[in-house]
Amino acid sequence: MALVNLREMVYHAYRNHYAIGAFDIVSLDFLHAVIGGAEAQCAPVILNLVEHQFHLYDFEILAAAAVCAARRAGVPVAIQLDHATTTDSVLRGIRYGCNGVMIDGSELSFEENVRLTRRVVDVAHSCGIPVEAELGHVARRVGDERPGSRDQPVYTSPDEVKLFQRRTKADFLAVSIGNVHGQPVGRGQLDLTRLARIHALVDVPLVIHGGSGLSDAEFGCLIDRGVAKINYYTMLSTVAARRIRGNAIEDRAGAYGTLVNGVREVIQQEVERCLALWRAADRADAVLSEVAPWSEVEHMIVYNTIDESDEPVLDMMAEGRRVLGNIPGVRRVVTGRAVTKDAKYRYCWLVRFAHAAVINTYRDHPAHVEFANTLFRPRADNRISIDFTEVNDLTDRERDTTPAPIAG
Ligand code: 13P
């Protein structure tokens, strides 16, 4: 299982002077190509699910596929919700499998950005999830697929970064220094002096969005100045679209399979090129041995009740699924009844937490306290519970899989 702690992964890159590629995935072709590229380069990688691209796919389904592919991958993989704009969106991202989130308050005033980011940091950290924030605003150009895209950049002010960092406690900081979303290569003009000042002021990994617009030579300069994560999409979309157009020209009557033939391969080639350029190639083994795996926790209770029939228990279960399923960090609530009537325990709850940090968050959450004290405990007088993480291979046998606590 190669789903790993995103915070530790990015800090590994920060300490060891390379950058993790964070590639947007918008379909299964992109997902396979990004993982394939990382495996070919033996590099750690981040899969980005981007809020403003949700019109292109069903988030819940692609997120589930990303989790499945990450677990199966031979390299360390993390999954980030990118450009979330609300706390609700962040909570949804965590629920469906993201183990890192980016909150984009870059179009707000400084004060509003601080307040939104801090709110998200508080709730995400209570779920063990790290947060990337953006200070300044990375502008959008024509290649950015958001409707009506094109706006003006606001460069990150070195005078604001320290205060922003202290007040928000974000884990990583996306900066605007001339990088632009959705731009053809080589059009930007990076302010590396500004980046160096920011790097000297805050000891957090810096993030560059708009990787597609940068020339090969610029990446090394960024990494040398504290950049440990690079977001990249437009060029992947460009090579994929070019391939589809080429296929259509070659075979005008071509069916779907003909039109998308080779798309994965060209995306993968571009991913491989980036990972090598960003010094991430051949880092997978070091990350796998030094970075904690990402482990969900299952909270399981088996119980009997004082009730003579199932009816009141089924009502309580329905209420529990509704109330408990909305607690931050809860990924799903399963309620069950034993198959045989003479089972030692007749009912169960299985509540999946995104991370071990959710054990305390859940226990102390007012909705849980109220439900447990008024509806569950008075009727479930006979119960046992366990919080467990999955043990499934030799690696788990050898290491303590207790997820590391999040800093901040
Ligand atoms: P590009 O599409 O310009 O590579 O930027 C991607 C990005 O920053 C996603 O957050």
mmCIF file of N, CA and C in Angstrom, residues 291-367:
data_model
loop_
_atom_site.group_PDB
_atom_site.id
_atom_site.type_symbol
_atom_site.label_atom_id
_atom_site.label_comp_id
_atom_site.label_asym_id
_atom_site.label_seq_id
_atom_site.Cartn_x
_atom_site.Cartn_y
_atom_site.Cartn_z
ATOM 1 N N VAL A 291 8.677 8.034 5.230
ATOM 2 C CA VAL A 291 7.388 8.727 5.370
ATOM 3 C C VAL A 291 6.309 7.728 5.807
ATOM 4 N N ALA A 292 5.489 8.152 6.760
ATOM 5 C CA ALA A 292 4.458 7.238 7.286
ATOM 6 C C ALA A 292 3.431 6.903 6.216
ATOM 7 N N PRO A 293 2.997 5.637 6.188
ATOM 8 C CA PRO A 293 1.891 5.316 5.290
ATOM 9 C C PRO A 293 0.631 6.035 5.784
ATOM 10 N N TRP A 294 -0.305 6.224 4.888
ATOM 11 C CA TRP A 294 -1.563 6.852 5.294
ATOM 12 C C TRP A 294 -2.528 5.760 5.721
ATOM 13 N N SER A 295 -2.922 5.783 6.988
ATOM 14 C CA SER A 295 -3.802 4.721 7.484
ATOM 15 C C SER A 295 -5.114 5.301 7.973
ATOM 16 N N GLU A 296 -6.192 4.831 7.403
ATOM 17 C CA GLU A 296 -7.504 5.165 7.959
ATOM 18 C C GLU A 296 -7.707 4.342 9.222
ATOM 19 N N VAL A 297 -8.676 4.741 10.017
ATOM 20 C CA VAL A 297 -8.999 3.993 11.239
ATOM 21 C C VAL A 297 -10.461 3.560 11.153
ATOM 22 N N GLU A 298 -10.709 2.318 11.500
ATOM 23 C CA GLU A 298 -12.099 1.845 11.579
ATOM 24 C C GLU A 298 -12.499 1.819 13.053
ATOM 25 N N HIS A 299 -13.606 2.456 13.345
ATOM 26 C CA HIS A 299 -14.141 2.484 14.704
ATOM 27 C C HIS A 299 -15.307 1.490 14.700
ATOM 28 N N MET A 300 -15.134 0.376 15.413
ATOM 29 C CA MET A 300 -16.150 -0.680 15.319
ATOM 30 C C MET A 300 -16.792 -0.936 16.689
ATOM 31 N N ILE A 301 -18.090 -1.025 16.708
ATOM 32 C CA ILE A 301 -18.794 -1.372 17.944
ATOM 33 C C ILE A 301 -19.748 -2.519 17.616
ATOM 34 N N VAL A 302 -19.694 -3.581 18.427
ATOM 35 C CA VAL A 302 -20.746 -4.600 18.318
ATOM 36 C C VAL A 302 -21.565 -4.514 19.598
ATOM 37 N N TYR A 303 -22.880 -4.687 19.470
ATOM 38 C CA TYR A 303 -23.715 -4.427 20.648
ATOM 39 C C TYR A 303 -25.039 -5.174 20.603
ATOM 40 N N ASN A 304 -25.621 -5.298 21.795
ATOM 41 C CA ASN A 304 -27.006 -5.742 21.939
ATOM 42 C C ASN A 304 -27.783 -4.614 22.596
ATOM 43 N N THR A 305 -29.092 -4.647 22.458
ATOM 44 C CA THR A 305 -29.885 -3.569 23.063
ATOM 45 C C THR A 305 -30.955 -4.144 24.000
ATOM 46 N N ILE A 306 -31.581 -3.222 24.718
ATOM 47 C CA ILE A 306 -32.644 -3.613 25.638
ATOM 48 C C ILE A 306 -33.975 -3.844 24.909
ATOM 49 N N ASP A 307 -33.992 -3.521 23.587
ATOM 50 C CA ASP A 307 -35.260 -3.557 22.842
ATOM 51 C C ASP A 307 -35.720 -4.982 22.546
ATOM 52 N N GLU A 308 -37.032 -5.143 22.490
ATOM 53 C CA GLU A 308 -37.578 -6.471 22.192
ATOM 54 C C GLU A 308 -37.703 -6.712 20.695
ATOM 55 N N SER A 309 -37.751 -5.615 19.916
ATOM 56 C CA SER A 309 -37.839 -5.781 18.457
ATOM 57 C C SER A 309 -36.735 -4.941 17.796
ATOM 58 N N ASP A 310 -36.595 -5.129 16.473
ATOM 59 C CA ASP A 310 -35.579 -4.382 15.715
ATOM 60 C C ASP A 310 -35.973 -2.923 15.474
ATOM 61 N N GLU A 311 -37.296 -2.643 15.465
ATOM 62 C CA GLU A 311 -37.769 -1.335 14.991
ATOM 63 C C GLU A 311 -37.058 -0.131 15.616
ATOM 64 N N PRO A 312 -37.054 -0.015 16.961
ATOM 65 C CA PRO A 312 -36.397 1.167 17.536
ATOM 66 C C PRO A 312 -34.904 1.210 17.228
ATOM 67 N N VAL A 313 -34.298 0.058 17.054
ATOM 68 C CA VAL A 313 -32.858 0.030 16.755
ATOM 69 C C VAL A 313 -32.618 0.546 15.335
ATOM 70 N N LEU A 314 -33.510 0.149 14.419
ATOM 71 C CA LEU A 314 -33.346 0.614 13.038
ATOM 72 C C LEU A 314 -33.510 2.138 12.956
ATOM 73 N N ASP A 315 -34.447 2.684 13.749
ATOM 74 C CA ASP A 315 -34.615 4.149 13.783
ATOM 75 C C ASP A 315 -33.356 4.820 14.310
ATOM 76 N N MET A 316 -32.800 4.251 15.367
ATOM 77 C CA MET A 316 -31.585 4.824 15.955
ATOM 78 C C MET A 316 -30.429 4.766 14.947
ATOM 79 N N MET A 317 -30.353 3.665 14.226
ATOM 80 C CA MET A 317 -29.281 3.528 13.221
ATOM 81 C C MET A 317 -29.406 4.616 12.153
ATOM 82 N N ALA A 318 -30.650 4.840 11.697
ATOM 83 C CA ALA A 318 -30.862 5.846 10.644
ATOM 84 C C ALA A 318 -30.419 7.221 11.135
ATOM 85 N N GLU A 319 -30.774 7.528 12.372
ATOM 86 C CA GLU A 319 -30.374 8.815 12.945
ATOM 87 C C GLU A 319 -28.846 8.885 13.078
ATOM 88 N N GLY A 320 -28.260 7.784 13.480
ATOM 89 C CA GLY A 320 -26.798 7.734 13.639
ATOM 90 C C GLY A 320 -26.086 7.943 12.308
ATOM 91 N N ARG A 321 -26.576 7.300 11.256
ATOM 92 C CA ARG A 321 -25.932 7.469 9.945
ATOM 93 C C ARG A 321 -25.994 8.935 9.520
ATOM 94 N N ARG A 322 -27.137 9.571 9.806
ATOM 95 C CA ARG A 322 -27.311 10.975 9.414
ATOM 96 C C ARG A 322 -26.394 11.897 10.216
ATOM 97 N N VAL A 323 -26.403 11.721 11.517
ATOM 98 C CA VAL A 323 -25.693 12.651 12.403
ATOM 99 C C VAL A 323 -24.181 12.388 12.383
ATOM 100 N N LEU A 324 -23.799 11.139 12.539
ATOM 101 C CA LEU A 324 -22.375 10.817 12.679
ATOM 102 C C LEU A 324 -21.645 10.954 11.346
ATOM 103 N N GLY A 325 -22.374 10.713 10.248
ATOM 104 C CA GLY A 325 -21.748 10.801 8.921
ATOM 105 C C GLY A 325 -21.316 12.208 8.566
ATOM 106 N N ASN A 326 -21.830 13.210 9.295
ATOM 107 C CA ASN A 326 -21.464 14.597 9.000
ATOM 108 C C ASN A 326 -20.354 15.130 9.883
ATOM 109 N N ILE A 327 -19.833 14.319 10.764
ATOM 110 C CA ILE A 327 -18.741 14.786 11.629
ATOM 111 C C ILE A 327 -17.455 14.850 10.798
ATOM 112 N N PRO A 328 -16.695 15.951 10.894
ATOM 113 C CA PRO A 328 -15.479 16.081 10.082
ATOM 114 C C PRO A 328 -14.551 14.875 10.250
ATOM 115 N N GLY A 329 -14.068 14.373 9.119
ATOM 116 C CA GLY A 329 -13.111 13.267 9.153
ATOM 117 C C GLY A 329 -13.750 11.897 9.093
ATOM 118 N N VAL A 330 -15.095 11.854 9.201
ATOM 119 C CA VAL A 330 -15.787 10.560 9.078
ATOM 120 C C VAL A 330 -15.987 10.281 7.591
ATOM 121 N N ARG A 331 -15.530 9.117 7.149
ATOM 122 C CA ARG A 331 -15.646 8.798 5.711
ATOM 123 C C ARG A 331 -16.887 7.984 5.398
ATOM 124 N N ARG A 332 -17.310 7.127 6.321
ATOM 125 C CA ARG A 332 -18.580 6.440 6.093
ATOM 126 C C ARG A 332 -19.064 5.826 7.403
ATOM 127 N N VAL A 333 -20.367 5.660 7.493
ATOM 128 C CA VAL A 333 -20.960 5.031 8.667
ATOM 129 C C VAL A 333 -21.766 3.841 8.177
ATOM 130 N N VAL A 334 -21.367 2.661 8.616
ATOM 131 C CA VAL A 334 -22.109 1.451 8.239
ATOM 132 C C VAL A 334 -22.820 0.948 9.479
ATOM 133 N N THR A 335 -24.118 0.659 9.345
ATOM 134 C CA THR A 335 -24.837 0.053 10.452
ATOM 135 C C THR A 335 -25.226 -1.358 10.033
ATOM 136 N N GLY A 336 -25.124 -2.299 10.953
ATOM 137 C CA GLY A 336 -25.372 -3.682 10.540
ATOM 138 C C GLY A 336 -26.134 -4.498 11.563
ATOM 139 N N ARG A 337 -26.681 -5.605 11.076
ATOM 140 C CA ARG A 337 -27.415 -6.543 11.926
ATOM 141 C C ARG A 337 -26.857 -7.935 11.625
ATOM 142 N N ALA A 338 -26.676 -8.716 12.669
ATOM 143 C CA ALA A 338 -26.092 -10.045 12.481
ATOM 144 C C ALA A 338 -26.958 -10.885 11.552
ATOM 145 N N VAL A 339 -26.311 -11.738 10.804
ATOM 146 C CA VAL A 339 -27.041 -12.582 9.852
ATOM 147 C C VAL A 339 -27.898 -13.607 10.606
ATOM 148 N N THR A 340 -27.334 -14.155 11.700
ATOM 149 C CA THR A 340 -28.101 -15.161 12.450
ATOM 150 C C THR A 340 -28.642 -14.556 13.742
ATOM 151 N N LYS A 341 -29.830 -14.980 14.134
ATOM 152 C CA LYS A 341 -30.502 -14.414 15.313
ATOM 153 C C LYS A 341 -29.789 -14.768 16.604
ATOM 154 N N ASP A 342 -29.077 -15.904 16.611
ATOM 155 C CA ASP A 342 -28.438 -16.320 17.861
ATOM 156 C C ASP A 342 -26.981 -15.849 17.956
ATOM 157 N N ALA A 343 -26.586 -14.899 17.110
ATOM 158 C CA ALA A 343 -25.208 -14.369 17.199
ATOM 159 C C ALA A 343 -24.994 -13.752 18.582
ATOM 160 N N LYS A 344 -23.768 -13.796 19.067
ATOM 161 C CA LYS A 344 -23.489 -13.270 20.405
ATOM 162 C C LYS A 344 -23.840 -11.776 20.479
ATOM 163 N N TYR A 345 -23.494 -11.042 19.390
ATOM 164 C CA TYR A 345 -23.890 -9.634 19.290
ATOM 165 C C TYR A 345 -24.784 -9.487 18.069
ATOM 166 N N ARG A 346 -25.875 -8.750 18.252
ATOM 167 C CA ARG A 346 -26.875 -8.686 17.173
ATOM 168 C C ARG A 346 -26.632 -7.522 16.204
ATOM 169 N N TYR A 347 -26.041 -6.423 16.693
ATOM 170 C CA TYR A 347 -25.895 -5.223 15.839
ATOM 171 C C TYR A 347 -24.457 -4.724 15.840
ATOM 172 N N CYS A 348 -24.157 -3.896 14.828
ATOM 173 C CA CYS A 348 -22.817 -3.265 14.838
ATOM 174 C C CYS A 348 -22.842 -1.895 14.154
ATOM 175 N N TRP A 349 -21.842 -1.101 14.526
ATOM 176 C CA TRP A 349 -21.498 0.132 13.821
ATOM 177 C C TRP A 349 -20.109 -0.061 13.255
ATOM 178 N N LEU A 350 -19.870 0.454 12.076
ATOM 179 C CA LEU A 350 -18.523 0.512 11.550
ATOM 180 C C LEU A 350 -18.355 1.937 11.022
ATOM 181 N N VAL A 351 -17.534 2.720 11.702
ATOM 182 C CA VAL A 351 -17.362 4.121 11.310
ATOM 183 C C VAL A 351 -15.920 4.290 10.832
ATOM 184 N N ARG A 352 -15.764 4.761 9.608
ATOM 185 C CA ARG A 352 -14.405 4.913 9.059
ATOM 186 C C ARG A 352 -13.918 6.338 9.253
ATOM 187 N N PHE A 353 -12.753 6.465 9.898
ATOM 188 C CA PHE A 353 -12.128 7.779 10.103
ATOM 189 C C PHE A 353 -11.017 7.963 9.066
ATOM 190 N N ALA A 354 -10.858 9.205 8.598
ATOM 191 C CA ALA A 354 -9.811 9.488 7.603
ATOM 192 C C ALA A 354 -8.424 9.249 8.181
ATOM 193 N N HIS A 355 -8.284 9.378 9.514
ATOM 194 C CA HIS A 355 -6.955 9.359 10.136
ATOM 195 C C HIS A 355 -7.162 9.152 11.631
ATOM 196 N N ALA A 356 -6.122 8.720 12.328
ATOM 197 C CA ALA A 356 -6.246 8.478 13.765
ATOM 198 C C ALA A 356 -6.619 9.735 14.549
ATOM 199 N N ALA A 357 -6.273 10.915 14.001
ATOM 200 C CA ALA A 357 -6.621 12.160 14.703
ATOM 201 C C ALA A 357 -8.133 12.283 14.885
ATOM 202 N N VAL A 358 -8.892 11.625 14.013
ATOM 203 C CA VAL A 358 -10.354 11.756 14.068
ATOM 204 C C VAL A 358 -10.933 11.008 15.287
ATOM 205 N N ILE A 359 -10.164 10.099 15.865
ATOM 206 C CA ILE A 359 -10.684 9.358 17.035
ATOM 207 C C ILE A 359 -11.129 10.356 18.115
ATOM 208 N N ASN A 360 -10.250 11.301 18.431
ATOM 209 C CA ASN A 360 -10.588 12.284 19.474
ATOM 210 C C ASN A 360 -11.615 13.299 18.985
ATOM 211 N N THR A 361 -11.425 13.743 17.734
ATOM 212 C CA THR A 361 -12.364 14.731 17.178
ATOM 213 C C THR A 361 -13.786 14.183 17.221
ATOM 214 N N TYR A 362 -13.935 12.939 16.847
ATOM 215 C CA TYR A 362 -15.246 12.275 16.805
ATOM 216 C C TYR A 362 -15.803 12.096 18.210
ATOM 217 N N ARG A 363 -14.940 11.591 19.098
ATOM 218 C CA ARG A 363 -15.408 11.311 20.468
ATOM 219 C C ARG A 363 -15.959 12.576 21.126
ATOM 220 N N ASP A 364 -15.248 13.708 20.899
ATOM 221 C CA ASP A 364 -15.632 14.946 21.596
ATOM 222 C C ASP A 364 -16.617 15.807 20.810
ATOM 223 N N HIS A 365 -16.943 15.426 19.586
ATOM 224 C CA HIS A 365 -17.819 16.272 18.772
ATOM 225 C C HIS A 365 -19.217 16.321 19.405
ATOM 226 N N PRO A 366 -19.793 17.538 19.529
ATOM 227 C CA PRO A 366 -21.098 17.657 20.201
ATOM 228 C C PRO A 366 -22.170 16.745 19.603
ATOM 229 N N ALA A 367 -22.135 16.554 18.272
ATOM 230 C CA ALA A 367 -23.170 15.714 17.642
ATOM 231 C C ALA A 367 -23.017 14.264 18.096
#
